[in-house]
PDB file of C-alpha atoms and ligand atoms in Angstrom:
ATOM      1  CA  UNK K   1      96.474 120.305 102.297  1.00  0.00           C
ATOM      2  CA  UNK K   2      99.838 121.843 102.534  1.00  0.00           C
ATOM      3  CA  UNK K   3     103.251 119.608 103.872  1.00  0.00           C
ATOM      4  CA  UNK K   4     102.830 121.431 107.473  1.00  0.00           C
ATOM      5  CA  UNK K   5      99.307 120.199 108.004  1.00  0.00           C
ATOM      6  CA  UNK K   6      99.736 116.866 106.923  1.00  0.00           C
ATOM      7  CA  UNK K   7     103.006 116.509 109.088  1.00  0.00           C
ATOM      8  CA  UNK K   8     101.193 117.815 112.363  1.00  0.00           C
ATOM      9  CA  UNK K   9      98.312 115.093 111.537  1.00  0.00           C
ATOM     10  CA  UNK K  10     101.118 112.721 110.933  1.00  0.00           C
ATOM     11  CA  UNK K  11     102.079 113.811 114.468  1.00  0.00           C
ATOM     12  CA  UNK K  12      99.271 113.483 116.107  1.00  0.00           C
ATOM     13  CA  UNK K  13      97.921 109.889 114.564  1.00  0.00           C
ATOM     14  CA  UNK K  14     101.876 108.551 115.135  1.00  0.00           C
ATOM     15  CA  UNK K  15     101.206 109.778 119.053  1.00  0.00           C
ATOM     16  CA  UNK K  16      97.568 107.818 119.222  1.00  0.00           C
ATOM     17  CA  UNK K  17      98.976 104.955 117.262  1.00  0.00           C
ATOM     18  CA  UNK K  18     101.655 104.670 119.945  1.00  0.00           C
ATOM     19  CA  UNK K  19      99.072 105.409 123.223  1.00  0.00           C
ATOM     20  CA  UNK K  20      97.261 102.999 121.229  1.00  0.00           C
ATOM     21  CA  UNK K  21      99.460  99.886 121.019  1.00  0.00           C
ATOM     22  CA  UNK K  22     100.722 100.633 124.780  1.00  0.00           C
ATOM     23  CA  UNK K  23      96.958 100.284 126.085  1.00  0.00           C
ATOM     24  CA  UNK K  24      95.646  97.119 123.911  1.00  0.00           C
ATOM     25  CA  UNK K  25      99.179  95.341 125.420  1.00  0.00           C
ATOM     26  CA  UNK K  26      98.202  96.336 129.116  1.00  0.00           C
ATOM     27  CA  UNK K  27      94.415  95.236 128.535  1.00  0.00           C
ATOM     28  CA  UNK K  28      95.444  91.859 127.474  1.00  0.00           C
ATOM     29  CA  UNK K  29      95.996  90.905 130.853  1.00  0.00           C
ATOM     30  CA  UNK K  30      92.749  91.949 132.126  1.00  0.00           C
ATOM     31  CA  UNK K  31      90.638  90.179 129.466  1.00  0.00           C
ATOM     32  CA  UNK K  32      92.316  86.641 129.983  1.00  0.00           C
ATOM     33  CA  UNK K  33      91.726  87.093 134.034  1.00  0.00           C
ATOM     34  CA  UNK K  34      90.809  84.170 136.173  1.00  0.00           C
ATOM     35  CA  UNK K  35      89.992  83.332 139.785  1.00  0.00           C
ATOM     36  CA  UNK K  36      89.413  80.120 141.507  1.00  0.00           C
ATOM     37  CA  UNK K  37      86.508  81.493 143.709  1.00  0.00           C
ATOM     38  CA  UNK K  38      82.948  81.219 142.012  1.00  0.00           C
ATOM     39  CA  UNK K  39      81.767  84.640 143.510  1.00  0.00           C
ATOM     40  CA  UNK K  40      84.760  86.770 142.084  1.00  0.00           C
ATOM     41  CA  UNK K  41      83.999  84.577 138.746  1.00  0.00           C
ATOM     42  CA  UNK K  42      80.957  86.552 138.571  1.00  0.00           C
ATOM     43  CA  UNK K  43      82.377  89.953 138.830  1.00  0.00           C
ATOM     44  CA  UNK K  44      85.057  89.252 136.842  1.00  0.00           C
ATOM     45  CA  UNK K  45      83.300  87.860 133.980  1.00  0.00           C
ATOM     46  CA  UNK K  46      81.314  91.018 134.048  1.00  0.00           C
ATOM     47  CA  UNK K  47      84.485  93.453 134.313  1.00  0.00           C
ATOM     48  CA  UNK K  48      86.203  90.379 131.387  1.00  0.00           C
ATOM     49  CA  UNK K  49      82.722  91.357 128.752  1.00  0.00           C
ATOM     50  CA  UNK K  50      83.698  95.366 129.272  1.00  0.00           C
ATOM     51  CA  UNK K  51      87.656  95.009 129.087  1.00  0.00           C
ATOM     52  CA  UNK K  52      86.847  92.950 125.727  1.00  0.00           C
ATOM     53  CA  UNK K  53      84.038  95.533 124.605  1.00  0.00           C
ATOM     54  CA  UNK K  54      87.092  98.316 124.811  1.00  0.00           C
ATOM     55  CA  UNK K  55      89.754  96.034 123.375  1.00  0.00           C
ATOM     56  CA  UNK K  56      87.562  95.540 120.461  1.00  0.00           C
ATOM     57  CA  UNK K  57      86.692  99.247 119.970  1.00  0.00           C
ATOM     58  CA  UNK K  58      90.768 100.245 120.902  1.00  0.00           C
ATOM     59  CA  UNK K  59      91.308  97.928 118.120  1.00  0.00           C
ATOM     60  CA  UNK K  60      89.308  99.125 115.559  1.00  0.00           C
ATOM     61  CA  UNK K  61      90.333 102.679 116.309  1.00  0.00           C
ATOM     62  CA  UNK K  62      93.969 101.465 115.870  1.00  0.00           C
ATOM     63  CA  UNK K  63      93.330  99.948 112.391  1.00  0.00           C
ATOM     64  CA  UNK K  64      91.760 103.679 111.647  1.00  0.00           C
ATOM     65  CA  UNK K  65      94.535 105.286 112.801  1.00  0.00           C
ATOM     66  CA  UNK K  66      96.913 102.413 111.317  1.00  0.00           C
ATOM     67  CA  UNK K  67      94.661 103.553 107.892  1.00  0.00           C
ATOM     68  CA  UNK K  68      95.360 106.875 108.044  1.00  0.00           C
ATOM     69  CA  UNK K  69      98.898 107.073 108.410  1.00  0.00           C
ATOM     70  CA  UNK K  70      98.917 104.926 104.984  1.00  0.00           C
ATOM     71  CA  UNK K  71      96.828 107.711 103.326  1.00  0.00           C
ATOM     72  CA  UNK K  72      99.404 110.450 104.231  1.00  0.00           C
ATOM     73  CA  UNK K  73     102.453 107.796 103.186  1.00  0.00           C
ATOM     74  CA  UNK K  74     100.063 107.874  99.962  1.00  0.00           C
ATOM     75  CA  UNK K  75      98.964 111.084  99.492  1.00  0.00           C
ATOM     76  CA  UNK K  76      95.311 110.569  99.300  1.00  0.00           C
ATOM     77  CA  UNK K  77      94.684 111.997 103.166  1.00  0.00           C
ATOM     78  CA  UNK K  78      92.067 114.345 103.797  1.00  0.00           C
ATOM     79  CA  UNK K  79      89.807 113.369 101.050  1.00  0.00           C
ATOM     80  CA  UNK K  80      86.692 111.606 101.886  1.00  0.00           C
ATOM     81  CA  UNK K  81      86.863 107.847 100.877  1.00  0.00           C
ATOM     82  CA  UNK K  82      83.292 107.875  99.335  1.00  0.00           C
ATOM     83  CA  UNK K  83      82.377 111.361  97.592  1.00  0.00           C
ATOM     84  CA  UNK K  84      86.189 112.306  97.069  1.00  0.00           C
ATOM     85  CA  UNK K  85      85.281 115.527  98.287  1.00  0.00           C
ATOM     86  CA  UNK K  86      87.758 117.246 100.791  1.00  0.00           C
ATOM     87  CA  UNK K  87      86.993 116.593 104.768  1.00  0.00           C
ATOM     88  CA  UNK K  88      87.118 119.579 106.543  1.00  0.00           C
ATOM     89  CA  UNK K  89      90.125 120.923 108.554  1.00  0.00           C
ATOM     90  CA  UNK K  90      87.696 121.428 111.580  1.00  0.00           C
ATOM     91  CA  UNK K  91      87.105 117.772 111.182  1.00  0.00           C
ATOM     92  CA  UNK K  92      89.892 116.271 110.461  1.00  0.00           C
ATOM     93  CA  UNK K  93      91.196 118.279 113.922  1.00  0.00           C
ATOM     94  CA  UNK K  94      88.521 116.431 115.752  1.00  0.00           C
ATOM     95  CA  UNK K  95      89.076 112.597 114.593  1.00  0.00           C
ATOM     96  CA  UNK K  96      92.039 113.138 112.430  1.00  0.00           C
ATOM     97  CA  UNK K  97      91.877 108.857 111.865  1.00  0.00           C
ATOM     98  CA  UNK K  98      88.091 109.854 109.887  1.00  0.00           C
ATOM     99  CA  UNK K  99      88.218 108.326 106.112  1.00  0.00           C
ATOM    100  CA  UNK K 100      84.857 110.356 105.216  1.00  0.00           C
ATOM    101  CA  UNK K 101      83.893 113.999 104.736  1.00  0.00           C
ATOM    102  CA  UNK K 102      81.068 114.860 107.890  1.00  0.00           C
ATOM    103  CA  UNK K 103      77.741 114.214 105.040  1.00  0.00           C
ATOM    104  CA  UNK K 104      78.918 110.625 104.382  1.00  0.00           C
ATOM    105  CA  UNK K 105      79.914 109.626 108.039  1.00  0.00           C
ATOM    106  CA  UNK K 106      76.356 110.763 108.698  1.00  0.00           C
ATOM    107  CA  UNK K 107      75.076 108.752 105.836  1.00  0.00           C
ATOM    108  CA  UNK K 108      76.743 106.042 107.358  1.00  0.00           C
ATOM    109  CA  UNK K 109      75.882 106.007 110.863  1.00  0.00           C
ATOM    110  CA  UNK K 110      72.189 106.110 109.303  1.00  0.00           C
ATOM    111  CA  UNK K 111      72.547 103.192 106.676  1.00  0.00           C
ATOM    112  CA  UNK K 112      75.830 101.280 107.419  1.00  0.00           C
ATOM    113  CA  UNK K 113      77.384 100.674 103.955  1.00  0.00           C
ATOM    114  CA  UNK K 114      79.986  98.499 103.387  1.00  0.00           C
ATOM    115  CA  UNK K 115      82.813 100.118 106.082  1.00  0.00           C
ATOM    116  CA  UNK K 116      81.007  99.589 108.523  1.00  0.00           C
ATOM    117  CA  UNK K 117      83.772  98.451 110.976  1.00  0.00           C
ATOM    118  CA  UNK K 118      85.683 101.701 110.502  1.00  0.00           C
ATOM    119  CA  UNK K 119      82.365 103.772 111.048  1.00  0.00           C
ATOM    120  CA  UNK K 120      82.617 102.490 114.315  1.00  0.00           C
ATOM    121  CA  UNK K 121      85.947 103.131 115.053  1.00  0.00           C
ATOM    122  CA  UNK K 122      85.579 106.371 114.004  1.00  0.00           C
ATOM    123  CA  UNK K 123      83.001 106.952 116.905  1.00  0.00           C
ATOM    124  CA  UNK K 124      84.675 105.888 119.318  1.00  0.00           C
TER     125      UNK K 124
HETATM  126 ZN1   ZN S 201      82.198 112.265 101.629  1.00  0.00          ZN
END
């Protein structure tokens, strides 16, 4: 991967990072939400269970992206973190946070080995 590339993925994963950070801060507010009346407690405790649902998955995605960025500080970004083998530009343009070449994601999403929180992430 030449200095170019890796800069505009640097780019791109330092823009996320930031849209990111700015949306887990707003969601905060949502997720801790309470009302004295018991038929908004209802509603609200279904809209709480979905704000949390996307906070977790935001979160996850962040500590990809978070990831990532320490792979290009390090050098070792855009090779797959279980074969070693390179990850393909088309896919790295398409989740540029992804740790694994396309084969082992797939492997993954069928099995589950051991990173299986940022498989998730990486779905999202
Ligand atoms: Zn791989």
């Amino acid at each position: 991967m030449t200095t170019t590339e890796r800069n505009k993925y640097k780019e791109l994963l330092e823009a996320r990072k930031a849209e990111l950070a700015v949306g887990l801060r707003n969601r905060e507010g949502i997720a801790i939400e309470k009302t004295a009346d018991a038929l908004d407690e209802v509603q609200l405790a279904g809209e709480r269970e979905l704000a949390i649902r996307n906070l977790d998955r935001e979160a996850n995605l962040l500590r990809s992206v978070r990831l990532a960025l320490a792979r290009i500080a390090d050098g070792s970004y855009g090779t797959c973190l279980h074969c070693e083998e390179d990850i393909s530009t088309k896919r790295l343009a398409a989740v540029p946070w992804t740790a694994y070449c396309l084969k082992c994601q797939e492997a993954a999403d069928r099995h589950q080995f051991e990173d299986s929180v940022e498989m998730l992430a990486d779905a999202a």
